[in-house]
mmCIF file of C-alpha atoms and ligand atoms in Angstrom:
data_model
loop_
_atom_site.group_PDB
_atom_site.id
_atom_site.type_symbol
_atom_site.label_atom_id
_atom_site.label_comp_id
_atom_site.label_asym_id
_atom_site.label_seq_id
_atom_site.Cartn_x
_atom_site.Cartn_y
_atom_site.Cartn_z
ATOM 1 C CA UNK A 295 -33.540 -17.513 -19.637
ATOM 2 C CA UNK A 296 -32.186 -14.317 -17.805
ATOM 3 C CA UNK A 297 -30.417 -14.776 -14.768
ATOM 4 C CA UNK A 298 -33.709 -13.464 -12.801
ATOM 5 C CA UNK A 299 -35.673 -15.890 -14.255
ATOM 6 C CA UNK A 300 -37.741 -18.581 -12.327
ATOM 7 C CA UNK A 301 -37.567 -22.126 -14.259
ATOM 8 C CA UNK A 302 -40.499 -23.013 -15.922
ATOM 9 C CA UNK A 303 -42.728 -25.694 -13.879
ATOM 10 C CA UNK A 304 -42.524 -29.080 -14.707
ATOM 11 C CA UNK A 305 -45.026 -31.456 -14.012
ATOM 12 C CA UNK A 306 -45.062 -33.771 -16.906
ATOM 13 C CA UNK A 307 -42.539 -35.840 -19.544
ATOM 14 C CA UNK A 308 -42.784 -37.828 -22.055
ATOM 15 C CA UNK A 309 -39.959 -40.204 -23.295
ATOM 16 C CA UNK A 310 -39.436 -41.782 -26.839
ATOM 17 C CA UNK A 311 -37.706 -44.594 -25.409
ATOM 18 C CA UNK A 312 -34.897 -45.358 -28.618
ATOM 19 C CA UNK A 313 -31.987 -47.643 -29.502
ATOM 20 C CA UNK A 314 -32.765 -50.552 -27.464
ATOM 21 C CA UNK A 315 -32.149 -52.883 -30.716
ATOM 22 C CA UNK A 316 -28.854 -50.771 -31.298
ATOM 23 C CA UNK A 317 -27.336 -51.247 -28.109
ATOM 24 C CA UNK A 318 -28.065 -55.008 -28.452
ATOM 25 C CA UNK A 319 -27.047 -55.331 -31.673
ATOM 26 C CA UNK A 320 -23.708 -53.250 -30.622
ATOM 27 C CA UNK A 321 -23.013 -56.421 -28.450
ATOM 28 C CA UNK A 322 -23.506 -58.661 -31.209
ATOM 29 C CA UNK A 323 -26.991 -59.662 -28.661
ATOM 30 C CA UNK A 324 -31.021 -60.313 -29.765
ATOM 31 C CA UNK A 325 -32.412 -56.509 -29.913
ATOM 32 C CA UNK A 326 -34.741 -58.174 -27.429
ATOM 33 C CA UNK A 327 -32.129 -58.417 -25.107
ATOM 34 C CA UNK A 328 -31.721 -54.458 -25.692
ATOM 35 C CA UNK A 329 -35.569 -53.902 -24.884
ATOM 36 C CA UNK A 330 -34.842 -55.833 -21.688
ATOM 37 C CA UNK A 331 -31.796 -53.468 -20.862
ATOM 38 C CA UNK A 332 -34.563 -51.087 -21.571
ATOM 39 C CA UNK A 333 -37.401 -51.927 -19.025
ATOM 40 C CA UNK A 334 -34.419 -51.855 -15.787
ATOM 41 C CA UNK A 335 -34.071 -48.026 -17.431
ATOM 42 C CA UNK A 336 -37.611 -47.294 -17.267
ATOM 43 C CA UNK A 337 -38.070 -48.540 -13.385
ATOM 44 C CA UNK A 338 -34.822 -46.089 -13.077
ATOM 45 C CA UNK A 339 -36.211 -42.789 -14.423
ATOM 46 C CA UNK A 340 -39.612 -43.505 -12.541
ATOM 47 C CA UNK A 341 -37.721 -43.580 -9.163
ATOM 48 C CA UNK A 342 -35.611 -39.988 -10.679
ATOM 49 C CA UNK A 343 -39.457 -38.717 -11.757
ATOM 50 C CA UNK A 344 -40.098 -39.616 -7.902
ATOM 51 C CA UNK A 345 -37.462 -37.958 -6.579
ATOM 52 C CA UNK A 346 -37.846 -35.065 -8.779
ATOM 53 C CA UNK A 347 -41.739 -34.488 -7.838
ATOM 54 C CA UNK A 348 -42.152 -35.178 -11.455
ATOM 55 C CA UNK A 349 -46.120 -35.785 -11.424
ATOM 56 C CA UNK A 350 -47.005 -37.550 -14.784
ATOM 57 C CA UNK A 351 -44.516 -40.000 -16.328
ATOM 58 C CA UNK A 352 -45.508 -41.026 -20.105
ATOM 59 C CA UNK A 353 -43.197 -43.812 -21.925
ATOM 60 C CA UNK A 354 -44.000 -44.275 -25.966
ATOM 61 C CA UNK A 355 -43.686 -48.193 -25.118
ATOM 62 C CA UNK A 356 -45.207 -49.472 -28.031
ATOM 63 C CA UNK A 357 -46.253 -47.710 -30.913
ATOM 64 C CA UNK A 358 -49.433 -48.235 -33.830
ATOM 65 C CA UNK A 359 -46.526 -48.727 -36.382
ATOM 66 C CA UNK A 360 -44.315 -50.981 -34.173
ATOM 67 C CA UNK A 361 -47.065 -53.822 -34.756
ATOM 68 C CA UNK A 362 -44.914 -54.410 -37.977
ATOM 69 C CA UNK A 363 -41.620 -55.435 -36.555
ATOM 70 C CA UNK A 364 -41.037 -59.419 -37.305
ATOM 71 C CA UNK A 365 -43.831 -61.492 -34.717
ATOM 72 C CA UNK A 366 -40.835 -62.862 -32.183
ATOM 73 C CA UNK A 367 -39.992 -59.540 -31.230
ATOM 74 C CA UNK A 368 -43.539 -58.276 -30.975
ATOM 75 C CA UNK A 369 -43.893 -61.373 -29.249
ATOM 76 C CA UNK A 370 -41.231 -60.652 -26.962
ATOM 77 C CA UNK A 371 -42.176 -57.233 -26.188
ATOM 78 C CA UNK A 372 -45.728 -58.062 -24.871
ATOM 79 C CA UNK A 373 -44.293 -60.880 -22.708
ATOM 80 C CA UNK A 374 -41.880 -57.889 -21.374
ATOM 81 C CA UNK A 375 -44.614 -56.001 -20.595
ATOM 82 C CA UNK A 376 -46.597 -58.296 -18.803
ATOM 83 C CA UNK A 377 -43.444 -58.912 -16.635
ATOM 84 C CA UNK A 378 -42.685 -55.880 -15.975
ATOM 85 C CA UNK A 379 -46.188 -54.927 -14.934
ATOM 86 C CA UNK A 380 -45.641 -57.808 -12.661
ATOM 87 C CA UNK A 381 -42.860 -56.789 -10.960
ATOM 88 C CA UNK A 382 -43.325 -52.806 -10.790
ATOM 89 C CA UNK A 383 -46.673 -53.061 -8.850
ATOM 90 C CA UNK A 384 -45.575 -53.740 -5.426
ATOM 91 C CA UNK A 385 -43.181 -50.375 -6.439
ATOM 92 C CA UNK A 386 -46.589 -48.840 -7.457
ATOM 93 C CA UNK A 387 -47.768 -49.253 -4.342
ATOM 94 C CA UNK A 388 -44.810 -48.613 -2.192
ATOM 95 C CA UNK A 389 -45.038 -45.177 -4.528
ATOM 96 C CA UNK A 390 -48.514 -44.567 -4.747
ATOM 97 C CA UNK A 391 -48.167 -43.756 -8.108
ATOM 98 C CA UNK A 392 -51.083 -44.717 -10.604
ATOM 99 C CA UNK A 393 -50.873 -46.912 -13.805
ATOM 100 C CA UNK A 394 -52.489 -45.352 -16.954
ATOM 101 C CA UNK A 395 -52.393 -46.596 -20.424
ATOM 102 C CA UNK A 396 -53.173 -44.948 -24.061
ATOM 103 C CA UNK A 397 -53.442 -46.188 -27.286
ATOM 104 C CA UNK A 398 -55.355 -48.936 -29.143
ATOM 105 C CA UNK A 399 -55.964 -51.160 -26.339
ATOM 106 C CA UNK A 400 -58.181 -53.592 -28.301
ATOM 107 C CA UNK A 401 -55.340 -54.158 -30.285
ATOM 108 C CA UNK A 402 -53.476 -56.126 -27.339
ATOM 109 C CA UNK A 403 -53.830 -59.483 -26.744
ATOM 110 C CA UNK A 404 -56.625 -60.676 -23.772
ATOM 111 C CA UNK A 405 -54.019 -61.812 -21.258
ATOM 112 C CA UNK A 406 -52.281 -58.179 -21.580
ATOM 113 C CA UNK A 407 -55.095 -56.382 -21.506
ATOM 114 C CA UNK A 408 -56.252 -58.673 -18.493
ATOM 115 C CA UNK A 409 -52.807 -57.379 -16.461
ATOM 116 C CA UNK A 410 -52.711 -53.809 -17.597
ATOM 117 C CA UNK A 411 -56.299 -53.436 -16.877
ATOM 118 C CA UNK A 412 -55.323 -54.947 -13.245
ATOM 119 C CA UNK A 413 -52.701 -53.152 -12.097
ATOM 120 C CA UNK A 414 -54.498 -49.784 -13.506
ATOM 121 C CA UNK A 415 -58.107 -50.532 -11.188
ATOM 122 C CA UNK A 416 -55.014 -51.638 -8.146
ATOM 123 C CA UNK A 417 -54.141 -48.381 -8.827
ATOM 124 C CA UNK A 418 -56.490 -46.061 -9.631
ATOM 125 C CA UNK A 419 -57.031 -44.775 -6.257
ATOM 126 C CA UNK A 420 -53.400 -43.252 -6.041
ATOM 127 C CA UNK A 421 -52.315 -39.370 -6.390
ATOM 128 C CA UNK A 422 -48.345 -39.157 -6.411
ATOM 129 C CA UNK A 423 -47.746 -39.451 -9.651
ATOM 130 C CA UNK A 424 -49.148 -41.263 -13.156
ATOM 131 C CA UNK A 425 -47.352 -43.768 -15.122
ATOM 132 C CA UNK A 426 -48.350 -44.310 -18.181
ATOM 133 C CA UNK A 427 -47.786 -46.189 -20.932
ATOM 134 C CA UNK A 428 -48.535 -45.694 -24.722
ATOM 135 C CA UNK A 429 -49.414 -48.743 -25.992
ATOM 136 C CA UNK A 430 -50.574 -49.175 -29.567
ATOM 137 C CA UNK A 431 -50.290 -45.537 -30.048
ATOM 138 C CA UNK A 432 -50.543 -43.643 -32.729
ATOM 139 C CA UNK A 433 -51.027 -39.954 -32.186
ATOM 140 C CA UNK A 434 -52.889 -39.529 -35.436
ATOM 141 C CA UNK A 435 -55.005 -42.286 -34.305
ATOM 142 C CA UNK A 436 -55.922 -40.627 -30.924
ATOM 143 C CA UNK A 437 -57.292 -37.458 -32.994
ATOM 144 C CA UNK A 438 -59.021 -39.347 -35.442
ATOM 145 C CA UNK A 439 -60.868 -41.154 -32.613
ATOM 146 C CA UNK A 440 -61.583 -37.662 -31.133
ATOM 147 C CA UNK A 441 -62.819 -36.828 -34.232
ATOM 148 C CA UNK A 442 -65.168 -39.541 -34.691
ATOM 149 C CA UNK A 443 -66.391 -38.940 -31.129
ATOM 150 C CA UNK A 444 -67.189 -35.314 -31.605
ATOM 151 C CA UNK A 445 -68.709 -36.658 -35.224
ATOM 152 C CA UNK A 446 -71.102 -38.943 -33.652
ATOM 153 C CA UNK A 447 -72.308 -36.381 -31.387
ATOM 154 C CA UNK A 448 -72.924 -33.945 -33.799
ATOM 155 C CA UNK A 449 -74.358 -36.434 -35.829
ATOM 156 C CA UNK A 450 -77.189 -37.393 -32.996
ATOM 157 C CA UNK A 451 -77.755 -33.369 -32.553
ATOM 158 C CA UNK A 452 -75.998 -33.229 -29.132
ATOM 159 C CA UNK A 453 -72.805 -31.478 -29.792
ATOM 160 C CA UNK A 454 -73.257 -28.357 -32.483
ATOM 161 C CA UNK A 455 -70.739 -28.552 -35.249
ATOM 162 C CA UNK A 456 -69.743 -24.752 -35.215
ATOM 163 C CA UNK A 457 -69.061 -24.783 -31.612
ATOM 164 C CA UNK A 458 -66.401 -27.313 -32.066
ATOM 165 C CA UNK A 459 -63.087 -25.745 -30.671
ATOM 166 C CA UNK A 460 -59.433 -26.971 -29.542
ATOM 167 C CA UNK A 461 -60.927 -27.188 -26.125
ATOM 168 C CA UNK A 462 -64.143 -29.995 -27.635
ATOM 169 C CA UNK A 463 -60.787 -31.869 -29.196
ATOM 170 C CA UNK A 464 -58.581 -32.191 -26.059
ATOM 171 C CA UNK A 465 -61.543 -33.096 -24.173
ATOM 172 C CA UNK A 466 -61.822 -36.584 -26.514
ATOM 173 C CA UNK A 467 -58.428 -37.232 -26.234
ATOM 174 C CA UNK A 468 -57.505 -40.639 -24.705
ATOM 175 C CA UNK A 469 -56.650 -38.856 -21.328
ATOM 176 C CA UNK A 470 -58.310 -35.496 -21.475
ATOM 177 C CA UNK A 471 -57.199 -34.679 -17.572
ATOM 178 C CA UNK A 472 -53.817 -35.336 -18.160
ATOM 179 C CA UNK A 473 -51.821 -31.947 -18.859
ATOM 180 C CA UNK A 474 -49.573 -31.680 -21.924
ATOM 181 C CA UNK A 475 -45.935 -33.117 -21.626
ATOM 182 C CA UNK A 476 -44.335 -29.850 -20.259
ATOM 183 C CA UNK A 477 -40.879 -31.545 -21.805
ATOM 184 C CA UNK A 478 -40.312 -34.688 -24.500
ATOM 185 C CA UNK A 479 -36.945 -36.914 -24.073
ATOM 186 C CA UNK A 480 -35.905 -38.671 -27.019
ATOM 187 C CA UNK A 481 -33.388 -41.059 -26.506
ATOM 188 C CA UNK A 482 -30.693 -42.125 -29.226
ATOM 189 C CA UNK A 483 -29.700 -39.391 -31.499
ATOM 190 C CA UNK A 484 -33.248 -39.389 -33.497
ATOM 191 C CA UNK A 485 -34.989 -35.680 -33.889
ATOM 192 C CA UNK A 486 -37.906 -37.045 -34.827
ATOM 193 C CA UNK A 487 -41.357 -36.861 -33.255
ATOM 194 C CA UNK A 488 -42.420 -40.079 -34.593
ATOM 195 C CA UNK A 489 -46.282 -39.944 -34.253
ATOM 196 C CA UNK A 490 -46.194 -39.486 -30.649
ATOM 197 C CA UNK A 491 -48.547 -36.898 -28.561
ATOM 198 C CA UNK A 492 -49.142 -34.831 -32.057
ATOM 199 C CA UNK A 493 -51.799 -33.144 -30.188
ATOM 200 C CA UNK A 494 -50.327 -32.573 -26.634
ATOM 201 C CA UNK A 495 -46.235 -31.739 -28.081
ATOM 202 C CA UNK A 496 -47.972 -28.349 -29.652
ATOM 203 C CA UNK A 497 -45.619 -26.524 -27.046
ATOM 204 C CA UNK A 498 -43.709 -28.913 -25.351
ATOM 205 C CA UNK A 499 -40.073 -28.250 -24.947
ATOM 206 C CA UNK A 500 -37.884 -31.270 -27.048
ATOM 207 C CA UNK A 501 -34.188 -32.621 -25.771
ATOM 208 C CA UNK A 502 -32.747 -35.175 -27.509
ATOM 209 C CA UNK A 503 -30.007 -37.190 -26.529
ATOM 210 C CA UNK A 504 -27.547 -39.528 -28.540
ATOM 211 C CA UNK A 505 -27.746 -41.539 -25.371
ATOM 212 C CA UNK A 506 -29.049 -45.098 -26.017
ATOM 213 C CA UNK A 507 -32.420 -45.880 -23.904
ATOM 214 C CA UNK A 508 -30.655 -48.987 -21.804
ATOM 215 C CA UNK A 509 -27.714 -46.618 -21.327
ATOM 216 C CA UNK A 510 -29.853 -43.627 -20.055
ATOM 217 C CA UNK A 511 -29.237 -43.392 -15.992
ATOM 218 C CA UNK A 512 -30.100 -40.558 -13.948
ATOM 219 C CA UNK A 513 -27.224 -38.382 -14.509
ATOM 220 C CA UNK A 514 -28.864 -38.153 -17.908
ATOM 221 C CA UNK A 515 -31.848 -37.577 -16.934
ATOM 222 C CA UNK A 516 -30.685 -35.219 -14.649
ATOM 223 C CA UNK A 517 -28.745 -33.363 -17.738
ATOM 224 C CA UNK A 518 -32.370 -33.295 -19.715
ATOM 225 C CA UNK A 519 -34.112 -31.688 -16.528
ATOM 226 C CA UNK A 520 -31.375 -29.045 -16.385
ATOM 227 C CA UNK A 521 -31.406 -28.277 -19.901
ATOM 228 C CA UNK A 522 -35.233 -27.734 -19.576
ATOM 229 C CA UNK A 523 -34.735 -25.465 -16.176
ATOM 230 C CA UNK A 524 -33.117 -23.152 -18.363
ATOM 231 C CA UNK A 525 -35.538 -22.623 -21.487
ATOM 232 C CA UNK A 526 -37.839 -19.440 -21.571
ATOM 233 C CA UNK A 527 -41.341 -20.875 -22.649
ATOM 234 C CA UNK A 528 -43.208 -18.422 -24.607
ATOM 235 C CA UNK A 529 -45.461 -20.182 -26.178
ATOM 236 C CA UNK A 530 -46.052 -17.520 -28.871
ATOM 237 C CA UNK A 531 -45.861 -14.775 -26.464
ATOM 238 C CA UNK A 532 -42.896 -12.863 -26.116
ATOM 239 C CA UNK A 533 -41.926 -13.269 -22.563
ATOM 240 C CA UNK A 534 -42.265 -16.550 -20.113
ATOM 241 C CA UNK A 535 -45.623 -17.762 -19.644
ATOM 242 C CA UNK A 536 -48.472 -19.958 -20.077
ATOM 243 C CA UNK A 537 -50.019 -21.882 -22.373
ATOM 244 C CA UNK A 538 -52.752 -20.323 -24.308
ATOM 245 C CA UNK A 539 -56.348 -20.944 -23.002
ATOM 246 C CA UNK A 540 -59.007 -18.703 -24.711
ATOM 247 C CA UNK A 541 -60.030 -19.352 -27.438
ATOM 248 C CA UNK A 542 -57.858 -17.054 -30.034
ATOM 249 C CA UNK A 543 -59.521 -14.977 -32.454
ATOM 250 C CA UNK A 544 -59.952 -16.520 -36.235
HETATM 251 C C1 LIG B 30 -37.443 -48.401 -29.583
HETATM 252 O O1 LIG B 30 -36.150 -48.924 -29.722
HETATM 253 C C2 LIG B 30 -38.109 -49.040 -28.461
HETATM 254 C C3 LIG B 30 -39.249 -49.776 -28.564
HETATM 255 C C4 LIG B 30 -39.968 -49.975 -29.821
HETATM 256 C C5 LIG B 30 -39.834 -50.457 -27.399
HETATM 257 C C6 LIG B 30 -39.660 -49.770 -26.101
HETATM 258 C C7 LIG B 30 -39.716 -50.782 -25.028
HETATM 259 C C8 LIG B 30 -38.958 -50.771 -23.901
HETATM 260 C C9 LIG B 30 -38.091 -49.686 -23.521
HETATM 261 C C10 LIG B 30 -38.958 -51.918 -22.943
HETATM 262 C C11 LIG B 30 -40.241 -52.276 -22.373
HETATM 263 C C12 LIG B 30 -41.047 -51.157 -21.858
HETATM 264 C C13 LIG B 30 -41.785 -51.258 -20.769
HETATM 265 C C14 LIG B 30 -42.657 -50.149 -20.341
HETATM 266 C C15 LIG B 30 -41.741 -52.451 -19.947
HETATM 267 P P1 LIG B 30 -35.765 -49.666 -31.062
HETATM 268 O O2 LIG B 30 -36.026 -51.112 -30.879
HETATM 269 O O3 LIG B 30 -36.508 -49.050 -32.213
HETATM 270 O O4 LIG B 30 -34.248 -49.375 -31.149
HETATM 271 P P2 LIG B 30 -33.400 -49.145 -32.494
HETATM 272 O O5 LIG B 30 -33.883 -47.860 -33.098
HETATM 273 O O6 LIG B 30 -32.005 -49.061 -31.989
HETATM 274 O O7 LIG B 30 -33.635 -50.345 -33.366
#
């Protein structure tokens, strides 16, 4: 970025939340006790995305593929959840920030369904900021589901197949109002995107850090804020700007 340069807004991140079972296993610990360590970091960068005027908050808490880790710890994970859903409300509240949750949703069990889909009606009414979680999410799942949406219409003769666009796909996303993560964190050395937002990342900015999630505090998340504050987004173009609406030609 040249020195005259505005940073680029940010209104939205996205974290791949990595190494919890690392930094537990470091310790000679459960790697449960690691995603534990984890959830106290995630109620810290919400208060830093609070401070910062950060808008929309989106953790990769649970990916499609993570259903294959042994039962105890998937086990363990959903009880986590539930907790921590539990005790972050009345901060919700206090915050006014709103609960949102993509993924496979049928694939949780009743009783977490029962207290995500809770806390997200409490909520739903609130405008200072989104949380939300991905929860058995895949982000080749999400645009095969928008593709089987925009199939079935076509199919019944209310949607015609040649004007099908990027614009027809982001609208059957999970969240279609939700902008695209401005900048993705991944924690834990890992440059990988790892199935997460394929659709959204098309021109995100990406940090990684060899930080481990339960280690990451705010003066990290500061560092990965400043980092982004000084990257020219182009997104194709060849000076700053914004990303590309119309339609462009084929
Ligand atoms: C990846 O670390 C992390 C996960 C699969 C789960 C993320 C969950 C949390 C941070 C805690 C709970 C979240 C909420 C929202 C309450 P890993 O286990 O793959 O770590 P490793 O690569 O070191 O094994």
């Amino acid at each position: 970025m040249s020195a005259n340069q505005d940073p680029p807004s940010l209104r939205h991140v996205a974290i791949i939340m990595d190494g919890n079972g690392r930094w537990a296993q470091r310790r000679g610990w459960p790697r449960l006790k690691g995603h534990h360590a984890g959830a106290e970091t995630v109620r810290c960068v919400l208060q830093c995305c609070r401070r910062a005027g950060i808008q929309y908050l989106t953790l990769y808490a649970f990916s499609k593929e993570n259903w294959r880790r042994p039962k105890a710890e998937v086990d363990g994970l959903m009880r986590l959840l539930r907790d921590f859903l539990r005790r972050q409300e009345a901060e919700l509240h206090d915050q006014r920030v709103r609960l949102r949750v993509m993924g496979c949703r049928e694939d949780l069990s009743a009783a977490v369904r029962r207290e995500i889909e809770r806390v997200e009606v409490a909520t739903a009414s609130y405008e200072a900021g989104q949380l939300i979680l991905a929860l058995s999410y895949g982000g080749r799942t999400e645009i095969a589901h928008a593709a089987r949406q925009i199939a079935s219409l076509a199919a019944r003769g209310e949607l015609d197949p040649a004007s099908v666009d990027e614009q027809t796909l982001a609208r059957h996303l999970y969240l279609p109002d939700v902008p695209d993560p401005d900048l993705i964190i991944r924690t834990s050395g890992e440059q990988r995107i790892s199935n997460f937002l394929l659709w959204q990342s098309a021109y995100s900015e990406f940090y990684v850090t060899p930080v481990l999630w339960p280690d990451f505090r705010e003066a990290d998340f500061q560092a990965a804020l400043d980092n982004y504050a000084a990257r020219l987004r182009r997104f194709g173009g060849i000076e700053a700007g914004t990303p590309p609406q119309e339609k462009p030609p084929c």
